[in-house]
PDB file of C-alpha atoms in Angstrom:
ATOM      1  CA  MET A   1       4.330   8.619 -29.541  1.00  0.00           C
ATOM      2  CA  ALA A   2       5.145   8.229 -25.774  1.00  0.00           C
ATOM      3  CA  ARG A   3       2.102   7.428 -23.338  1.00  0.00           C
ATOM      4  CA  ARG A   4       2.049   9.720 -20.988  1.00  0.00           C
ATOM      5  CA  ILE A   5       1.630   8.221 -17.113  1.00  0.00           C
ATOM      6  CA  MET A   6      -1.479  10.374 -15.927  1.00  0.00           C
ATOM      7  CA  GLU A   7      -4.356  11.176 -19.004  1.00  0.00           C
ATOM      8  CA  LYS A   8      -5.584  14.924 -18.749  1.00  0.00           C
ATOM      9  CA  ASN A   9      -8.355  13.441 -16.519  1.00  0.00           C
ATOM     10  CA  GLY A  10      -6.661  11.996 -13.605  1.00  0.00           C
ATOM     11  CA  LYS A  11      -6.658   8.595 -15.138  1.00  0.00           C
ATOM     12  CA  PRO A  12      -3.211   6.979 -14.511  1.00  0.00           C
ATOM     13  CA  ASN A  13      -1.691   5.132 -17.391  1.00  0.00           C
ATOM     14  CA  ILE A  14       0.181   2.147 -15.277  1.00  0.00           C
ATOM     15  CA  LEU A  15       0.154  -1.230 -16.118  1.00  0.00           C
ATOM     16  CA  SER A  16       0.918  -4.177 -12.966  1.00  0.00           C
ATOM     17  CA  VAL A  17       2.426  -6.636 -13.453  1.00  0.00           C
ATOM     18  CA  PHE A  18      -0.238  -8.757 -14.227  1.00  0.00           C
ATOM     19  CA  GLY A  19      -0.825  -6.879 -17.595  1.00  0.00           C
ATOM     20  CA  ARG A  20      -4.110  -4.900 -16.152  1.00  0.00           C
ATOM     21  CA  GLU A  21      -4.139  -1.670 -15.663  1.00  0.00           C
ATOM     22  CA  TYR A  22      -2.806  -0.662 -12.237  1.00  0.00           C
ATOM     23  CA  GLU A  23      -6.412   0.771 -10.459  1.00  0.00           C
ATOM     24  CA  TRP A  24      -6.121   3.772  -7.961  1.00  0.00           C
ATOM     25  CA  TYR A  25      -8.796   3.288  -5.607  1.00  0.00           C
ATOM     26  CA  HIS A  26      -8.322   5.927  -3.382  1.00  0.00           C
ATOM     27  CA  LEU A  27      -8.588   8.327  -6.258  1.00  0.00           C
ATOM     28  CA  ASN A  28     -11.764   6.311  -7.867  1.00  0.00           C
ATOM     29  CA  PHE A  29     -13.152   6.888  -4.339  1.00  0.00           C
ATOM     30  CA  LEU A  30     -12.650  10.682  -4.362  1.00  0.00           C
ATOM     31  CA  ASP A  31     -13.938  10.918  -7.739  1.00  0.00           C
ATOM     32  CA  MET A  32     -17.249   9.146  -7.007  1.00  0.00           C
ATOM     33  CA  GLN A  33     -20.675  11.048  -6.903  1.00  0.00           C
ATOM     34  CA  TRP A  34     -21.113  12.241  -3.569  1.00  0.00           C
ATOM     35  CA  TYR A  35     -24.364   9.740  -2.854  1.00  0.00           C
ATOM     36  CA  TYR A  36     -22.402   7.018  -4.347  1.00  0.00           C
ATOM     37  CA  PHE A  37     -20.092   7.646  -1.654  1.00  0.00           C
ATOM     38  CA  VAL A  38     -22.772   8.072   1.096  1.00  0.00           C
ATOM     39  CA  MET A  39     -24.422   4.767  -0.432  1.00  0.00           C
ATOM     40  CA  LEU A  40     -21.213   2.802  -0.066  1.00  0.00           C
ATOM     41  CA  PHE A  41     -20.613   4.158   3.606  1.00  0.00           C
ATOM     42  CA  CYS A  42     -24.167   3.469   4.798  1.00  0.00           C
ATOM     43  CA  LEU A  43     -23.883  -0.200   3.320  1.00  0.00           C
ATOM     44  CA  LEU A  44     -20.168  -0.706   5.151  1.00  0.00           C
ATOM     45  CA  HIS A  45     -21.552  -0.073   7.980  1.00  0.00           C
ATOM     46  CA  VAL A  46     -24.960  -1.882   7.415  1.00  0.00           C
ATOM     47  CA  ILE A  47     -22.923  -5.018   6.084  1.00  0.00           C
ATOM     48  CA  SER A  48     -20.259  -4.255   9.502  1.00  0.00           C
ATOM     49  CA  PHE A  49     -23.062  -4.722  12.142  1.00  0.00           C
ATOM     50  CA  ALA A  50     -24.718  -7.292  10.444  1.00  0.00           C
ATOM     51  CA  PHE A  51     -22.004  -9.580  10.508  1.00  0.00           C
ATOM     52  CA  PHE A  52     -21.218  -8.907  14.453  1.00  0.00           C
ATOM     53  CA  GLY A  53     -24.908  -9.066  15.588  1.00  0.00           C
ATOM     54  CA  ALA A  54     -24.827 -12.616  13.311  1.00  0.00           C
ATOM     55  CA  VAL A  55     -21.583 -13.587  15.398  1.00  0.00           C
ATOM     56  CA  TYR A  56     -23.453 -12.778  18.521  1.00  0.00           C
ATOM     57  CA  TYR A  57     -26.248 -14.664  18.259  1.00  0.00           C
ATOM     58  CA  ILE A  58     -24.344 -17.490  17.192  1.00  0.00           C
ATOM     59  CA  THR A  59     -22.842 -17.537  19.695  1.00  0.00           C
ATOM     60  CA  MET A  60     -25.870 -17.227  22.052  1.00  0.00           C
ATOM     61  CA  GLU A  61     -27.469 -19.968  20.452  1.00  0.00           C
ATOM     62  CA  TYR A  62     -24.703 -22.218  20.541  1.00  0.00           C
ATOM     63  CA  HIS A  63     -24.407 -22.246  24.385  1.00  0.00           C
ATOM     64  CA  ARG A  64     -28.321 -21.722  24.790  1.00  0.00           C
ATOM     65  CA  LEU A  65     -28.491 -25.651  25.277  1.00  0.00           C
ATOM     66  CA  ASP A  66     -25.789 -25.259  27.934  1.00  0.00           C
ATOM     67  CA  PHE A  67     -27.566 -22.668  30.191  1.00  0.00           C
ATOM     68  CA  LEU A  68     -30.760 -23.998  29.718  1.00  0.00           C
ATOM     69  CA  GLN A  69     -30.731 -26.492  33.183  1.00  0.00           C
ATOM     70  CA  GLN A  70     -28.922 -23.611  35.146  1.00  0.00           C
ATOM     71  CA  ARG A  71     -31.659 -20.709  35.541  1.00  0.00           C
ATOM     72  CA  ASN A  72     -30.770 -16.677  34.801  1.00  0.00           C
ATOM     73  CA  LEU A  73     -27.023 -17.518  32.936  1.00  0.00           C
ATOM     74  CA  THR A  74     -26.826 -16.392  29.472  1.00  0.00           C
ATOM     75  CA  CYS A  75     -24.339 -15.365  27.324  1.00  0.00           C
ATOM     76  CA  PHE A  76     -25.258 -11.780  26.254  1.00  0.00           C
ATOM     77  CA  PHE A  77     -27.809 -10.029  28.247  1.00  0.00           C
ATOM     78  CA  ASP A  78     -31.620  -8.496  27.061  1.00  0.00           C
ATOM     79  CA  ILE A  79     -30.703 -10.500  23.347  1.00  0.00           C
ATOM     80  CA  SER A  80     -33.564 -12.744  22.154  1.00  0.00           C
ATOM     81  CA  ASP A  81     -33.638 -12.770  18.854  1.00  0.00           C
ATOM     82  CA  ILE A  82     -30.974 -12.101  15.836  1.00  0.00           C
ATOM     83  CA  PHE A  83     -32.682  -8.096  15.847  1.00  0.00           C
ATOM     84  CA  ALA A  84     -31.735  -7.591  19.648  1.00  0.00           C
ATOM     85  CA  ALA A  85     -28.563  -8.681  18.652  1.00  0.00           C
ATOM     86  CA  TYR A  86     -28.111  -6.399  15.259  1.00  0.00           C
ATOM     87  CA  LEU A  87     -28.900  -3.771  17.762  1.00  0.00           C
ATOM     88  CA  PHE A  88     -26.151  -5.031  20.230  1.00  0.00           C
ATOM     89  CA  SER A  89     -23.860  -4.875  17.354  1.00  0.00           C
ATOM     90  CA  LEU A  90     -24.582  -1.356  16.283  1.00  0.00           C
ATOM     91  CA  GLU A  91     -24.446   0.132  19.996  1.00  0.00           C
ATOM     92  CA  THR A  92     -21.171  -1.341  20.289  1.00  0.00           C
ATOM     93  CA  GLN A  93     -19.266  -0.314  17.303  1.00  0.00           C
ATOM     94  CA  GLN A  94     -21.014   3.683  17.210  1.00  0.00           C
ATOM     95  CA  THR A  95     -20.324   3.212  21.247  1.00  0.00           C
ATOM     96  CA  ILE A  96     -23.818   4.929  21.891  1.00  0.00           C
ATOM     97  CA  GLY A  97     -24.442   3.164  25.087  1.00  0.00           C
ATOM     98  CA  TYR A  98     -25.726  -0.500  25.535  1.00  0.00           C
ATOM     99  CA  GLY A  99     -28.936   0.315  27.440  1.00  0.00           C
ATOM    100  CA  SER A 100     -29.437  -3.333  29.633  1.00  0.00           C
ATOM    101  CA  ARG A 101     -27.947  -4.948  26.715  1.00  0.00           C
ATOM    102  CA  GLY A 102     -24.372  -6.007  27.757  1.00  0.00           C
ATOM    103  CA  ILE A 103     -21.816  -9.664  27.719  1.00  0.00           C
ATOM    104  CA  SER A 104     -22.436 -11.783  30.385  1.00  0.00           C
ATOM    105  CA  ASP A 105     -18.983 -12.918  32.155  1.00  0.00           C
ATOM    106  CA  VAL A 106     -20.267 -16.698  32.521  1.00  0.00           C
ATOM    107  CA  CYS A 107     -20.048 -17.282  28.823  1.00  0.00           C
ATOM    108  CA  PRO A 108     -16.798 -18.921  27.696  1.00  0.00           C
ATOM    109  CA  ASP A 109     -16.682 -16.841  24.706  1.00  0.00           C
ATOM    110  CA  ALA A 110     -17.180 -13.224  25.716  1.00  0.00           C
ATOM    111  CA  GLY A 111     -15.913 -13.314  29.464  1.00  0.00           C
ATOM    112  CA  ASN A 112     -12.943 -14.082  29.757  1.00  0.00           C
ATOM    113  CA  ASP A 113     -10.452 -11.593  31.049  1.00  0.00           C
ATOM    114  CA  ARG A 114      -7.320 -10.637  28.498  1.00  0.00           C
ATOM    115  CA  ASP A 115      -3.715 -11.198  29.646  1.00  0.00           C
ATOM    116  CA  ARG A 116      -2.506  -8.796  32.170  1.00  0.00           C
ATOM    117  CA  GLY A 117       0.597  -6.002  30.318  1.00  0.00           C
ATOM    118  CA  VAL A 118       1.414  -4.717  33.745  1.00  0.00           C
ATOM    119  CA  TYR A 119       2.341  -6.775  36.805  1.00  0.00           C
ATOM    120  CA  PHE A 120       2.118  -4.915  40.821  1.00  0.00           C
ATOM    121  CA  ASN A 121       4.023  -6.024  43.509  1.00  0.00           C
ATOM    122  CA  ALA A 122       1.566  -7.056  46.185  1.00  0.00           C
ATOM    123  CA  TYR A 123       3.441  -5.065  48.806  1.00  0.00           C
ATOM    124  CA  CYS A 124       5.296  -2.300  48.949  1.00  0.00           C
ATOM    125  CA  VAL A 125       8.801  -1.983  51.322  1.00  0.00           C
ATOM    126  CA  GLN A 126      10.491   0.765  52.882  1.00  0.00           C
ATOM    127  CA  ASP A 127      14.417   0.679  52.765  1.00  0.00           C
ATOM    128  CA  ILE A 128      17.790   2.569  53.247  1.00  0.00           C
ATOM    129  CA  ILE A 129      19.530   3.255  50.415  1.00  0.00           C
ATOM    130  CA  TYR A 130      23.612   3.890  51.602  1.00  0.00           C
ATOM    131  CA  GLN A 131      26.317   5.741  49.709  1.00  0.00           C
ATOM    132  CA  GLY A 132      27.772   3.715  46.996  1.00  0.00           C
ATOM    133  CA  GLU A 133      25.434   1.331  46.890  1.00  0.00           C
ATOM    134  CA  ASN A 134      24.795  -0.621  43.786  1.00  0.00           C
ATOM    135  CA  ILE A 135      21.096  -0.294  42.290  1.00  0.00           C
ATOM    136  CA  PRO A 136      21.108  -2.375  39.383  1.00  0.00           C
ATOM    137  CA  LEU A 137      18.493  -0.291  37.162  1.00  0.00           C
ATOM    138  CA  GLN A 138      17.685   3.604  37.176  1.00  0.00           C
ATOM    139  CA  ILE A 139      15.235   5.346  35.099  1.00  0.00           C
ATOM    140  CA  HIS A 140      14.976   8.596  34.232  1.00  0.00           C
ATOM    141  CA  HIS A 141      13.294  11.109  32.089  1.00  0.00           C
ATOM    142  CA  MET A 142      14.869  13.747  29.150  1.00  0.00           C
ATOM    143  CA  ASP A 143      13.259  16.213  28.368  1.00  0.00           C
ATOM    144  CA  PHE A 144      13.983  16.343  24.007  1.00  0.00           C
ATOM    145  CA  GLY A 145      13.019  19.469  21.664  1.00  0.00           C
ATOM    146  CA  PHE A 146      14.389  21.170  19.102  1.00  0.00           C
ATOM    147  CA  GLN A 147      14.903  24.549  20.409  1.00  0.00           C
ATOM    148  CA  LEU A 148      18.698  24.862  21.467  1.00  0.00           C
ATOM    149  CA  ASP A 149      17.458  24.721  25.179  1.00  0.00           C
ATOM    150  CA  GLY A 150      15.976  21.469  24.370  1.00  0.00           C
ATOM    151  CA  THR A 151      12.377  22.790  24.633  1.00  0.00           C
ATOM    152  CA  ASN A 152       9.432  22.237  22.140  1.00  0.00           C
ATOM    153  CA  ASN A 153       8.936  18.929  21.592  1.00  0.00           C
ATOM    154  CA  LEU A 154       6.651  19.199  18.430  1.00  0.00           C
ATOM    155  CA  ILE A 155       9.298  18.222  16.286  1.00  0.00           C
ATOM    156  CA  PRO A 156       9.042  18.612  12.328  1.00  0.00           C
ATOM    157  CA  LEU A 157       9.610  15.956  10.373  1.00  0.00           C
ATOM    158  CA  LEU A 158       9.673  17.140   6.783  1.00  0.00           C
ATOM    159  CA  TYR A 159      14.082  17.584   6.775  1.00  0.00           C
ATOM    160  CA  PRO A 160      16.388  16.498   9.376  1.00  0.00           C
ATOM    161  CA  THR A 161      16.068  17.683  12.744  1.00  0.00           C
ATOM    162  CA  CYS A 162      18.374  18.200  15.610  1.00  0.00           C
ATOM    163  CA  VAL A 163      16.816  17.477  19.127  1.00  0.00           C
ATOM    164  CA  SER A 164      18.491  18.917  22.145  1.00  0.00           C
ATOM    165  CA  HIS A 165      18.945  18.372  25.581  1.00  0.00           C
ATOM    166  CA  LYS A 166      18.861  21.011  28.503  1.00  0.00           C
ATOM    167  CA  ILE A 167      21.884  19.497  31.289  1.00  0.00           C
ATOM    168  CA  ASP A 168      21.244  21.332  34.354  1.00  0.00           C
ATOM    169  CA  ASN A 169      20.911  20.072  38.070  1.00  0.00           C
ATOM    170  CA  SER A 170      17.607  18.036  37.318  1.00  0.00           C
ATOM    171  CA  SER A 171      19.135  16.168  34.415  1.00  0.00           C
ATOM    172  CA  PRO A 172      20.731  12.481  34.644  1.00  0.00           C
ATOM    173  CA  LEU A 173      23.299  13.549  33.017  1.00  0.00           C
ATOM    174  CA  TYR A 174      23.867  16.583  35.229  1.00  0.00           C
ATOM    175  CA  GLY A 175      27.842  15.156  36.950  1.00  0.00           C
ATOM    176  CA  ILE A 176      28.976  13.067  33.868  1.00  0.00           C
ATOM    177  CA  GLY A 177      31.512  14.231  31.988  1.00  0.00           C
ATOM    178  CA  PRO A 178      34.117  12.872  29.561  1.00  0.00           C
ATOM    179  CA  ASP A 179      36.455  11.256  32.558  1.00  0.00           C
ATOM    180  CA  GLU A 180      33.196   9.953  34.139  1.00  0.00           C
ATOM    181  CA  LEU A 181      31.490   8.564  30.501  1.00  0.00           C
ATOM    182  CA  PRO A 182      33.112   5.473  30.464  1.00  0.00           C
ATOM    183  CA  LEU A 183      33.008   4.320  32.910  1.00  0.00           C
ATOM    184  CA  VAL A 184      29.179   4.690  33.174  1.00  0.00           C
ATOM    185  CA  ARG A 185      26.803   1.852  32.080  1.00  0.00           C
ATOM    186  CA  LEU A 186      23.576   4.158  30.549  1.00  0.00           C
ATOM    187  CA  GLU A 187      21.455   4.154  27.365  1.00  0.00           C
ATOM    188  CA  ILE A 188      19.421   7.164  26.276  1.00  0.00           C
ATOM    189  CA  ILE A 189      16.290   5.244  24.508  1.00  0.00           C
ATOM    190  CA  VAL A 190      14.418   7.732  22.297  1.00  0.00           C
ATOM    191  CA  ASN A 191      11.197   7.513  21.252  1.00  0.00           C
ATOM    192  CA  ILE A 192       9.165   9.581  18.393  1.00  0.00           C
ATOM    193  CA  SER A 193       5.481   9.199  18.744  1.00  0.00           C
ATOM    194  CA  SER A 194       2.180  11.097  16.483  1.00  0.00           C
ATOM    195  CA  PRO A 195      -0.552   8.821  16.617  1.00  0.00           C
ATOM    196  CA  GLY A 196      -2.188  11.585  14.703  1.00  0.00           C
ATOM    197  CA  ILE A 197      -0.400  10.429  10.914  1.00  0.00           C
ATOM    198  CA  GLY A 198       0.563   6.856  12.725  1.00  0.00           C
ATOM    199  CA  VAL A 199       4.644   8.137  13.074  1.00  0.00           C
ATOM    200  CA  PHE A 200       5.948   5.784  16.132  1.00  0.00           C
ATOM    201  CA  ASP A 201      10.075   5.005  15.960  1.00  0.00           C
ATOM    202  CA  SER A 202      12.282   3.999  18.714  1.00  0.00           C
ATOM    203  CA  THR A 203      16.101   4.367  18.659  1.00  0.00           C
ATOM    204  CA  SER A 204      19.296   4.231  21.617  1.00  0.00           C
ATOM    205  CA  TYR A 205      21.935   5.294  22.487  1.00  0.00           C
ATOM    206  CA  THR A 206      24.666   3.342  25.118  1.00  0.00           C
ATOM    207  CA  GLN A 207      27.595   5.666  26.423  1.00  0.00           C
ATOM    208  CA  GLU A 208      29.902   4.441  23.681  1.00  0.00           C
ATOM    209  CA  GLU A 209      27.621   6.357  21.003  1.00  0.00           C
ATOM    210  CA  ILE A 210      27.782   9.229  23.001  1.00  0.00           C
ATOM    211  CA  ILE A 211      30.383  11.817  21.330  1.00  0.00           C
ATOM    212  CA  TRP A 212      31.770  14.587  24.076  1.00  0.00           C
ATOM    213  CA  GLY A 213      31.919  17.624  22.185  1.00  0.00           C
ATOM    214  CA  ALA A 214      30.725  17.587  18.565  1.00  0.00           C
ATOM    215  CA  ARG A 215      27.982  18.998  16.850  1.00  0.00           C
ATOM    216  CA  PHE A 216      26.214  18.105  13.671  1.00  0.00           C
ATOM    217  CA  THR A 217      27.037  19.126  10.408  1.00  0.00           C
ATOM    218  CA  HIS A 218      24.305  20.846   7.944  1.00  0.00           C
ATOM    219  CA  GLU A 219      25.996  21.741   5.199  1.00  0.00           C
ATOM    220  CA  ARG A 220      25.219  18.476   2.867  1.00  0.00           C
ATOM    221  CA  VAL A 221      21.830  17.260   4.747  1.00  0.00           C
ATOM    222  CA  LEU A 222      20.152  20.586   4.271  1.00  0.00           C
ATOM    223  CA  SER A 223      21.318  22.480   0.753  1.00  0.00           C
ATOM    224  CA  ARG A 224      19.451  25.861  -0.357  1.00  0.00           C
ATOM    225  CA  LEU A 225      19.354  25.650  -4.384  1.00  0.00           C
ATOM    226  CA  PRO A 226      17.913  28.941  -6.612  1.00  0.00           C
ATOM    227  CA  ASN A 227      14.445  27.550  -6.496  1.00  0.00           C
ATOM    228  CA  ILE A 228      14.442  24.865  -4.243  1.00  0.00           C
ATOM    229  CA  ILE A 229      15.794  23.361  -0.910  1.00  0.00           C
ATOM    230  CA  PHE A 230      17.458  19.938  -1.414  1.00  0.00           C
ATOM    231  CA  ILE A 231      17.617  17.303   1.396  1.00  0.00           C
ATOM    232  CA  ASP A 232      19.907  14.432   1.574  1.00  0.00           C
ATOM    233  CA  PHE A 233      18.190  11.907   3.759  1.00  0.00           C
ATOM    234  CA  SER A 234      21.121   9.253   3.516  1.00  0.00           C
ATOM    235  CA  GLN A 235      22.625   7.581   7.168  1.00  0.00           C
ATOM    236  CA  VAL A 236      26.293   8.653   6.003  1.00  0.00           C
ATOM    237  CA  GLU A 237      24.917  12.547   5.341  1.00  0.00           C
ATOM    238  CA  ILE A 238      23.087  12.894   8.592  1.00  0.00           C
ATOM    239  CA  ASP A 239      25.845  11.317  10.868  1.00  0.00           C
ATOM    240  CA  ARG A 240      28.422  14.091   9.911  1.00  0.00           C
ATOM    241  CA  PHE A 241      29.764  16.147  12.800  1.00  0.00           C
ATOM    242  CA  GLU A 242      32.458  18.207  13.632  1.00  0.00           C
ATOM    243  CA  LEU A 243      34.746  19.030  17.258  1.00  0.00           C
ATOM    244  CA  ASP A 244      33.651  22.207  18.611  1.00  0.00           C
ATOM    245  CA  LEU A 245      34.780  23.913  21.983  1.00  0.00           C
ATOM    246  CA  THR A 246      32.981  21.928  24.602  1.00  0.00           C
ATOM    247  CA  PRO A 247      34.575  22.330  28.325  1.00  0.00           C
ATOM    248  CA  ARG A 248      36.042  18.870  28.983  1.00  0.00           C
ATOM    249  CA  ARG A 249      34.274  18.818  32.091  1.00  0.00           C
ATOM    250  CA  SER A 250      30.695  17.819  33.647  1.00  0.00           C
ATOM    251  CA  ALA A 251      27.608  20.608  33.524  1.00  0.00           C
ATOM    252  CA  LYS A 252      28.089  20.067  37.257  1.00  0.00           C
ATOM    253  CA  CYS A 253      31.689  21.023  37.494  1.00  0.00           C
ATOM    254  CA  VAL A 254      31.327  23.520  34.874  1.00  0.00           C
ATOM    255  CA  GLU A 255      28.822  25.224  37.115  1.00  0.00           C
ATOM    256  CA  LYS A 256      30.645  25.037  40.127  1.00  0.00           C
ATOM    257  CA  ILE A 257      33.695  26.323  39.093  1.00  0.00           C
ATOM    258  CA  VAL A 258      31.445  29.578  37.312  1.00  0.00           C
ATOM    259  CA  PHE A 259      30.087  29.775  40.973  1.00  0.00           C
ATOM    260  CA  ASN A 260      33.395  30.188  42.747  1.00  0.00           C
ATOM    261  CA  SER A 261      34.930  32.320  40.334  1.00  0.00           C
ATOM    262  CA  THR A 262      31.709  34.749  41.168  1.00  0.00           C
TER     263      THR A 262
END
């Protein structure tokens, strides 16, 4: 009789490459008695507080001799023993407020500024931009959404979803048509982020990768079977498109024609 993958009690019958039974630790945590879980939770916190408290205390003692001849200089304020260092560690990790305890800016190991990630000019300037002047870099914000008008950016990730951008007079693509598209240099950078579930991904599209007058097809990507919905995430399928009857003009030109006709 073939061995089942999962026992009736939920224990997996899986062997690792090392020949021992595969342990699902997250299931073990969920299955343990509540008082064991509480004890383990408290123990991990106490160990963490004690470890970093020891680090703070050792750092303070290591530099104590350096500060003996310099009055009122210390690595940490109001930390005189290991117990105070433990409380400082607890207050830091639980963000409950330091009170009088804190890190001194004269400590070699704790007072260094972190590297700056954003730099600002020391001055601002005023200039005149002439018509036809070449500006090497222009950045514009573009709104995307899974509605046809480009609204609602809360994109569902359960199945392939098309996102849209509405091209109106506020869009950087407003004056670009199929004839101007090969002549411009642009790149659309798309960022998808969801901090709650740890999703972050990015991609970009240049002017050569924009296909005018086309739409994606869904016939083979999303199939509704009698008892289930079948989704194909393969790159070949999600890249399939068909041409449509989109006017061969920019949105600005189309809007001008409609305005003149009325």
